[in-house]
PDB file of C-alpha atoms in Angstrom:
ATOM      1  CA  GLN C   1     -21.128   0.800   7.801  1.00  0.00           C
ATOM      2  CA  LYS C   2     -17.357   1.217   7.805  1.00  0.00           C
ATOM      3  CA  GLU C   3     -16.005   4.278   6.065  1.00  0.00           C
ATOM      4  CA  VAL C   4     -13.665   2.260   3.840  1.00  0.00           C
ATOM      5  CA  GLU C   5     -14.206  -1.406   3.054  1.00  0.00           C
ATOM      6  CA  GLN C   6     -11.898  -3.784   1.259  1.00  0.00           C
ATOM      7  CA  ASN C   7     -12.099  -7.409   0.094  1.00  0.00           C
ATOM      8  CA  SER C   8     -11.480  -9.404   3.228  1.00  0.00           C
ATOM      9  CA  GLY C   9      -8.984 -11.697   1.521  1.00  0.00           C
ATOM     10  CA  PRO C  10      -6.605 -13.334   1.670  1.00  0.00           C
ATOM     11  CA  LEU C  11      -6.142 -13.298  -2.086  1.00  0.00           C
ATOM     12  CA  SER C  12      -3.921 -15.963  -3.575  1.00  0.00           C
ATOM     13  CA  VAL C  13      -2.782 -15.636  -7.191  1.00  0.00           C
ATOM     14  CA  PRO C  14      -0.228 -17.565  -9.259  1.00  0.00           C
ATOM     15  CA  GLU C  15       2.934 -15.817 -10.354  1.00  0.00           C
ATOM     16  CA  GLY C  16       2.377 -13.886 -13.556  1.00  0.00           C
ATOM     17  CA  ALA C  17      -1.383 -13.495 -13.033  1.00  0.00           C
ATOM     18  CA  ILE C  18      -3.378 -10.319 -12.371  1.00  0.00           C
ATOM     19  CA  ALA C  19      -4.315  -9.523  -8.784  1.00  0.00           C
ATOM     20  CA  SER C  20      -7.456  -7.422  -8.462  1.00  0.00           C
ATOM     21  CA  LEU C  21      -8.162  -5.517  -5.262  1.00  0.00           C
ATOM     22  CA  ASN C  22     -11.345  -3.603  -4.560  1.00  0.00           C
ATOM     23  CA  CYS C  23     -12.218  -0.830  -2.151  1.00  0.00           C
ATOM     24  CA  THR C  24     -15.501   0.965  -1.515  1.00  0.00           C
ATOM     25  CA  TYR C  25     -16.005   4.091   0.552  1.00  0.00           C
ATOM     26  CA  SER C  26     -19.022   5.714   2.136  1.00  0.00           C
ATOM     27  CA  ASP C  27     -18.181   9.442   2.075  1.00  0.00           C
ATOM     28  CA  ARG C  28     -19.382  10.883  -1.237  1.00  0.00           C
ATOM     29  CA  VAL C  29     -17.270  14.005  -0.731  1.00  0.00           C
ATOM     30  CA  SER C  30     -13.996  12.039  -0.743  1.00  0.00           C
ATOM     31  CA  GLN C  31     -11.466  13.704  -2.997  1.00  0.00           C
ATOM     32  CA  SER C  32      -8.207  11.793  -2.865  1.00  0.00           C
ATOM     33  CA  PHE C  33      -7.506   8.088  -2.942  1.00  0.00           C
ATOM     34  CA  PHE C  34      -4.383   6.114  -2.194  1.00  0.00           C
ATOM     35  CA  TRP C  35      -3.091   2.565  -2.207  1.00  0.00           C
ATOM     36  CA  TYR C  36      -0.415   1.552   0.261  1.00  0.00           C
ATOM     37  CA  ARG C  37       1.528  -1.695   0.378  1.00  0.00           C
ATOM     38  CA  GLN C  38       2.515  -3.035   3.782  1.00  0.00           C
ATOM     39  CA  TYR C  39       4.891  -5.938   4.170  1.00  0.00           C
ATOM     40  CA  SER C  40       4.577  -7.939   7.356  1.00  0.00           C
ATOM     41  CA  GLY C  41       6.136  -6.025  10.242  1.00  0.00           C
ATOM     42  CA  LYS C  42       6.869  -2.973   8.120  1.00  0.00           C
ATOM     43  CA  SER C  43       5.294   0.438   7.635  1.00  0.00           C
ATOM     44  CA  PRO C  44       2.788   1.313   4.886  1.00  0.00           C
ATOM     45  CA  GLU C  45       4.472   2.286   1.626  1.00  0.00           C
ATOM     46  CA  LEU C  46       2.625   4.528  -0.834  1.00  0.00           C
ATOM     47  CA  ILE C  47       2.352   2.902  -4.243  1.00  0.00           C
ATOM     48  CA  MET C  48      -0.454   4.777  -6.010  1.00  0.00           C
ATOM     49  CA  SER C  49      -2.487   7.947  -5.694  1.00  0.00           C
ATOM     50  CA  ILE C  50      -5.506   8.839  -7.801  1.00  0.00           C
ATOM     51  CA  TYR C  51      -7.619  11.967  -7.735  1.00  0.00           C
ATOM     52  CA  SER C  52      -9.930  11.862 -10.769  1.00  0.00           C
ATOM     53  CA  ASN C  53     -12.199   9.294 -12.352  1.00  0.00           C
ATOM     54  CA  GLY C  54     -10.638   6.785 -14.682  1.00  0.00           C
ATOM     55  CA  ASP C  55      -7.480   4.737 -14.770  1.00  0.00           C
ATOM     56  CA  LYS C  56      -3.975   5.611 -13.687  1.00  0.00           C
ATOM     57  CA  GLU C  57      -1.102   3.313 -14.576  1.00  0.00           C
ATOM     58  CA  ASP C  58       2.320   3.123 -12.979  1.00  0.00           C
ATOM     59  CA  GLY C  59       4.450   0.204 -14.081  1.00  0.00           C
ATOM     60  CA  ARG C  60       2.632  -3.017 -13.235  1.00  0.00           C
ATOM     61  CA  PHE C  61       0.062  -1.196 -11.100  1.00  0.00           C
ATOM     62  CA  THR C  62      -3.202   0.325 -12.345  1.00  0.00           C
ATOM     63  CA  ALA C  63      -5.572   2.238 -10.083  1.00  0.00           C
ATOM     64  CA  GLN C  64      -9.156   2.742 -11.176  1.00  0.00           C
ATOM     65  CA  LEU C  65     -11.513   5.292  -9.633  1.00  0.00           C
ATOM     66  CA  ASN C  66     -15.262   5.605 -10.038  1.00  0.00           C
ATOM     67  CA  LYS C  67     -16.606   8.351  -7.799  1.00  0.00           C
ATOM     68  CA  ALA C  68     -20.221   7.831  -8.854  1.00  0.00           C
ATOM     69  CA  SER C  69     -20.087   4.230  -7.647  1.00  0.00           C
ATOM     70  CA  GLN C  70     -17.757   5.123  -4.759  1.00  0.00           C
ATOM     71  CA  TYR C  71     -15.155   2.520  -5.479  1.00  0.00           C
ATOM     72  CA  VAL C  72     -11.475   2.426  -6.204  1.00  0.00           C
ATOM     73  CA  SER C  73      -9.550  -0.617  -7.329  1.00  0.00           C
ATOM     74  CA  LEU C  74      -5.964  -1.697  -7.806  1.00  0.00           C
ATOM     75  CA  LEU C  75      -4.764  -4.128 -10.436  1.00  0.00           C
ATOM     76  CA  ILE C  76      -1.343  -5.735 -10.164  1.00  0.00           C
ATOM     77  CA  ARG C  77      -0.267  -7.189 -13.497  1.00  0.00           C
ATOM     78  CA  ASP C  78       2.334  -9.937 -13.893  1.00  0.00           C
ATOM     79  CA  SER C  79       2.238 -10.580 -10.144  1.00  0.00           C
ATOM     80  CA  GLN C  80       5.564 -11.464  -8.543  1.00  0.00           C
ATOM     81  CA  PRO C  81       6.300 -13.180  -5.220  1.00  0.00           C
ATOM     82  CA  SER C  82       7.658  -9.812  -4.035  1.00  0.00           C
ATOM     83  CA  ASP C  83       4.119  -8.420  -4.393  1.00  0.00           C
ATOM     84  CA  SER C  84       2.996 -10.619  -1.497  1.00  0.00           C
ATOM     85  CA  ALA C  85       1.886  -8.101   1.118  1.00  0.00           C
ATOM     86  CA  THR C  86      -1.164  -6.415   2.604  1.00  0.00           C
ATOM     87  CA  TYR C  87      -2.624  -3.675   0.453  1.00  0.00           C
ATOM     88  CA  LEU C  88      -4.346  -0.803   2.214  1.00  0.00           C
ATOM     89  CA  CYS C  89      -6.858   1.506   0.575  1.00  0.00           C
ATOM     90  CA  ALA C  90      -6.966   5.049   1.988  1.00  0.00           C
ATOM     91  CA  VAL C  91      -9.460   7.806   1.303  1.00  0.00           C
ATOM     92  CA  THR C  92      -9.670  11.436   2.356  1.00  0.00           C
ATOM     93  CA  ARG C  93     -12.217  14.218   1.890  1.00  0.00           C
ATOM     94  CA  ASP C  94     -10.043  16.984   3.286  1.00  0.00           C
ATOM     95  CA  ASP C  95      -6.618  15.985   2.024  1.00  0.00           C
ATOM     96  CA  TYR C  96      -5.140  15.284   5.433  1.00  0.00           C
ATOM     97  CA  LYS C  97      -7.169  12.815   7.454  1.00  0.00           C
ATOM     98  CA  LEU C  98      -6.709   9.476   5.771  1.00  0.00           C
ATOM     99  CA  SER C  99      -9.322   6.818   6.447  1.00  0.00           C
ATOM    100  CA  PHE C 100      -7.957   3.350   5.850  1.00  0.00           C
ATOM    101  CA  GLY C 101      -9.572   0.048   5.111  1.00  0.00           C
ATOM    102  CA  ALA C 102      -8.478  -3.023   7.034  1.00  0.00           C
ATOM    103  CA  GLY C 103      -6.389  -4.196   4.086  1.00  0.00           C
ATOM    104  CA  THR C 104      -6.349  -7.161   1.736  1.00  0.00           C
ATOM    105  CA  THR C 105      -3.538  -9.671   2.064  1.00  0.00           C
ATOM    106  CA  VAL C 106      -2.174 -10.892  -1.246  1.00  0.00           C
ATOM    107  CA  THR C 107      -0.080 -14.029  -1.638  1.00  0.00           C
ATOM    108  CA  VAL C 108       1.614 -14.670  -4.969  1.00  0.00           C
ATOM    109  CA  ARG C 109       2.356 -18.383  -5.495  1.00  0.00           C
ATOM    110  CA  ALA C 110       5.604 -19.126  -7.307  1.00  0.00           C
TER     111      ALA C 110
ATOM    112  CA  GLY H   1      16.888  11.367   0.790  1.00  0.00           C
ATOM    113  CA  ALA H   2      16.130  10.314   4.330  1.00  0.00           C
ATOM    114  CA  GLY H   3      12.630   9.224   5.116  1.00  0.00           C
ATOM    115  CA  VAL H   4      10.507   9.806   8.179  1.00  0.00           C
ATOM    116  CA  SER H   5      12.247   8.645  11.324  1.00  0.00           C
ATOM    117  CA  GLN H   6      10.692   7.736  14.647  1.00  0.00           C
ATOM    118  CA  SER H   7      12.141   6.981  18.028  1.00  0.00           C
ATOM    119  CA  PRO H   8      12.193   4.891  20.006  1.00  0.00           C
ATOM    120  CA  ARG H   9      11.308   1.989  17.734  1.00  0.00           C
ATOM    121  CA  TYR H  10      10.141  -0.054  20.697  1.00  0.00           C
ATOM    122  CA  LYS H  11       8.949   1.141  24.058  1.00  0.00           C
ATOM    123  CA  VAL H  12       7.876  -0.989  26.986  1.00  0.00           C
ATOM    124  CA  THR H  13       6.443   0.904  29.913  1.00  0.00           C
ATOM    125  CA  LYS H  14       4.526   0.166  33.053  1.00  0.00           C
ATOM    126  CA  ARG H  15       0.931   1.178  33.453  1.00  0.00           C
ATOM    127  CA  GLY H  16       0.648   4.685  34.832  1.00  0.00           C
ATOM    128  CA  GLN H  17       3.933   5.961  33.398  1.00  0.00           C
ATOM    129  CA  ASP H  18       4.151   8.768  30.850  1.00  0.00           C
ATOM    130  CA  VAL H  19       5.757   8.138  27.450  1.00  0.00           C
ATOM    131  CA  ALA H  20       6.963  10.472  24.707  1.00  0.00           C
ATOM    132  CA  LEU H  21       7.212   9.314  21.120  1.00  0.00           C
ATOM    133  CA  ARG H  22       9.252  11.325  18.658  1.00  0.00           C
ATOM    134  CA  CYS H  23       8.847  11.875  14.927  1.00  0.00           C
ATOM    135  CA  ASP H  24      11.296  13.550  12.561  1.00  0.00           C
ATOM    136  CA  PRO H  25       9.599  14.205   9.188  1.00  0.00           C
ATOM    137  CA  ILE H  26      11.117  14.230   5.739  1.00  0.00           C
ATOM    138  CA  SER H  27      13.113  17.421   5.290  1.00  0.00           C
ATOM    139  CA  GLY H  28      10.958  20.167   3.817  1.00  0.00           C
ATOM    140  CA  HIS H  29       7.638  18.486   4.525  1.00  0.00           C
ATOM    141  CA  VAL H  30       5.330  21.016   6.119  1.00  0.00           C
ATOM    142  CA  SER H  31       2.599  18.647   7.259  1.00  0.00           C
ATOM    143  CA  LEU H  32       2.930  15.947   9.875  1.00  0.00           C
ATOM    144  CA  TYR H  33       0.418  13.327  10.968  1.00  0.00           C
ATOM    145  CA  TRP H  34       0.126  10.832  13.781  1.00  0.00           C
ATOM    146  CA  TYR H  35      -1.744   7.551  13.362  1.00  0.00           C
ATOM    147  CA  ARG H  36      -2.233   4.475  15.510  1.00  0.00           C
ATOM    148  CA  GLN H  37      -2.383   1.017  13.979  1.00  0.00           C
ATOM    149  CA  ALA H  38      -3.790  -2.058  15.641  1.00  0.00           C
ATOM    150  CA  LEU H  39      -2.797  -5.514  14.432  1.00  0.00           C
ATOM    151  CA  GLY H  40      -4.709  -6.497  11.319  1.00  0.00           C
ATOM    152  CA  GLN H  41      -6.164  -3.026  10.827  1.00  0.00           C
ATOM    153  CA  GLY H  42      -5.272   0.040   8.823  1.00  0.00           C
ATOM    154  CA  PRO H  43      -3.812   3.097  10.562  1.00  0.00           C
ATOM    155  CA  GLU H  44      -6.270   5.296  12.447  1.00  0.00           C
ATOM    156  CA  PHE H  45      -5.865   9.083  12.391  1.00  0.00           C
ATOM    157  CA  LEU H  46      -4.893  10.793  15.644  1.00  0.00           C
ATOM    158  CA  THR H  47      -3.774  14.343  14.861  1.00  0.00           C
ATOM    159  CA  TYR H  48      -2.343  16.620  12.188  1.00  0.00           C
ATOM    160  CA  PHE H  49       0.047  19.591  12.082  1.00  0.00           C
ATOM    161  CA  ASN H  50       0.606  22.134   9.377  1.00  0.00           C
ATOM    162  CA  TYR H  51       3.965  23.708  10.200  1.00  0.00           C
ATOM    163  CA  GLU H  52       3.797  24.195  13.989  1.00  0.00           C
ATOM    164  CA  ALA H  53       0.027  24.573  14.177  1.00  0.00           C
ATOM    165  CA  GLN H  54      -2.045  21.616  15.323  1.00  0.00           C
ATOM    166  CA  GLN H  55      -4.912  21.776  12.844  1.00  0.00           C
ATOM    167  CA  ASP H  56      -6.908  18.752  13.909  1.00  0.00           C
ATOM    168  CA  LYS H  57      -6.707  16.649  17.056  1.00  0.00           C
ATOM    169  CA  SER H  58     -10.083  15.002  16.714  1.00  0.00           C
ATOM    170  CA  GLY H  59      -8.592  11.510  16.614  1.00  0.00           C
ATOM    171  CA  LEU H  60      -6.814  11.706  19.969  1.00  0.00           C
ATOM    172  CA  PRO H  61      -8.652   9.144  22.133  1.00  0.00           C
ATOM    173  CA  ASN H  62      -8.796  11.205  25.331  1.00  0.00           C
ATOM    174  CA  ASP H  63      -7.026  13.986  27.182  1.00  0.00           C
ATOM    175  CA  ARG H  64      -4.155  11.727  28.226  1.00  0.00           C
ATOM    176  CA  PHE H  65      -2.905  12.068  24.651  1.00  0.00           C
ATOM    177  CA  SER H  66      -1.257  15.252  23.425  1.00  0.00           C
ATOM    178  CA  ALA H  67       1.072  16.247  20.630  1.00  0.00           C
ATOM    179  CA  GLU H  68       3.250  19.189  19.781  1.00  0.00           C
ATOM    180  CA  ARG H  69       5.472  20.411  16.990  1.00  0.00           C
ATOM    181  CA  PRO H  70       6.932  23.617  18.417  1.00  0.00           C
ATOM    182  CA  GLU H  71       9.320  24.554  15.609  1.00  0.00           C
ATOM    183  CA  GLY H  72       7.434  23.076  12.715  1.00  0.00           C
ATOM    184  CA  SER H  73       9.751  20.129  12.306  1.00  0.00           C
ATOM    185  CA  ILE H  74      10.129  17.398  14.949  1.00  0.00           C
ATOM    186  CA  SER H  75       6.941  16.339  16.704  1.00  0.00           C
ATOM    187  CA  THR H  76       6.341  14.590  20.002  1.00  0.00           C
ATOM    188  CA  LEU H  77       3.287  12.525  20.878  1.00  0.00           C
ATOM    189  CA  THR H  78       2.906  12.225  24.643  1.00  0.00           C
ATOM    190  CA  ILE H  79       0.727   9.737  26.458  1.00  0.00           C
ATOM    191  CA  GLN H  80       0.241  10.392  30.155  1.00  0.00           C
ATOM    192  CA  ARG H  81      -0.684   7.764  32.726  1.00  0.00           C
ATOM    193  CA  THR H  82      -0.469   4.978  30.183  1.00  0.00           C
ATOM    194  CA  GLU H  83      -2.991   2.151  30.217  1.00  0.00           C
ATOM    195  CA  GLN H  84      -2.787  -1.320  28.696  1.00  0.00           C
ATOM    196  CA  ARG H  85      -5.286  -0.333  26.000  1.00  0.00           C
ATOM    197  CA  ASP H  86      -2.726   2.214  24.743  1.00  0.00           C
ATOM    198  CA  SER H  87      -0.521  -0.643  23.502  1.00  0.00           C
ATOM    199  CA  ALA H  88      -0.278  -0.336  19.732  1.00  0.00           C
ATOM    200  CA  MET H  89       1.957   0.709  16.856  1.00  0.00           C
ATOM    201  CA  TYR H  90       2.146   4.483  16.646  1.00  0.00           C
ATOM    202  CA  ARG H  91       2.984   5.765  13.192  1.00  0.00           C
ATOM    203  CA  CYS H  92       4.014   9.189  12.008  1.00  0.00           C
ATOM    204  CA  ALA H  93       3.676  10.418   8.435  1.00  0.00           C
ATOM    205  CA  SER H  94       4.671  13.585   6.632  1.00  0.00           C
ATOM    206  CA  SER H  95       3.573  15.305   3.465  1.00  0.00           C
ATOM    207  CA  PRO H  96       4.796  18.203   1.367  1.00  0.00           C
ATOM    208  CA  ARG H  97       1.177  19.325   0.909  1.00  0.00           C
ATOM    209  CA  ASP H  98       1.939  21.439  -2.107  1.00  0.00           C
ATOM    210  CA  SER H  99      -0.797  22.011  -4.640  1.00  0.00           C
ATOM    211  CA  PHE H 100       0.096  18.864  -6.540  1.00  0.00           C
ATOM    212  CA  SER H 101       0.496  16.310  -3.831  1.00  0.00           C
ATOM    213  CA  TYR H 102      -1.277  15.327  -0.668  1.00  0.00           C
ATOM    214  CA  GLU H 103       0.607  12.070  -0.430  1.00  0.00           C
ATOM    215  CA  GLN H 104       1.631  10.962   3.034  1.00  0.00           C
ATOM    216  CA  TYR H 105       4.816   9.015   3.711  1.00  0.00           C
ATOM    217  CA  PHE H 106       5.027   6.881   6.799  1.00  0.00           C
ATOM    218  CA  GLY H 107       7.867   6.304   9.209  1.00  0.00           C
ATOM    219  CA  PRO H 108       8.806   2.914  10.701  1.00  0.00           C
ATOM    220  CA  GLY H 109       6.585   3.370  13.744  1.00  0.00           C
ATOM    221  CA  THR H 110       7.022   3.011  17.489  1.00  0.00           C
ATOM    222  CA  ARG H 111       5.724  -0.199  19.024  1.00  0.00           C
ATOM    223  CA  LEU H 112       4.358   0.706  22.462  1.00  0.00           C
ATOM    224  CA  THR H 113       3.695  -2.007  24.980  1.00  0.00           C
ATOM    225  CA  VAL H 114       2.124  -1.105  28.306  1.00  0.00           C
ATOM    226  CA  THR H 115       2.512  -3.798  30.964  1.00  0.00           C
TER     227      THR H 115
END
């Protein structure tokens, strides 16, 4: 079992819709959780961090964490063509060694 | 302010040569990380420094790989006797690692091609 698993994608959503991305992790001791956005040919860009159970909202992005079920999700509301990218889920138990999923590619159709 | 910078951005080398990849972290960031990213995959941890101390090198694939950060700022990842399987994107990240944030910020990466 991989340490961090994400929807294989690709995920295609119409402009203005909600994109929902899921991530599960295997290490129960994981403490910190991050979502990165990576445009094609570019470096990962941190868009959300979440450390405690519940929801965290930042603009059009909402991260949801459920440690008991070992999943973290990212919702992108009012999706825009500029949101088209690969989204990487990252998890760490020790606050330095990030374990990444393979990413979910999102395409927003205009 | 300036982000993480890496040089060179692209490196083509012949099998058996040594290469040195450089990372300059965000000013004031005490922690520095090296990752390797294969196409279609997320970054994979290689090693981590807190100030000048290498705290974890468990992700380095073998003893041909080494890293240093002698003055607690710029870091160099060195690969000796390169092999074709070393071809990848090498990414550096830095973090302030204060009590409120363990967020890591990535540089643009160095694309290494071993021919």
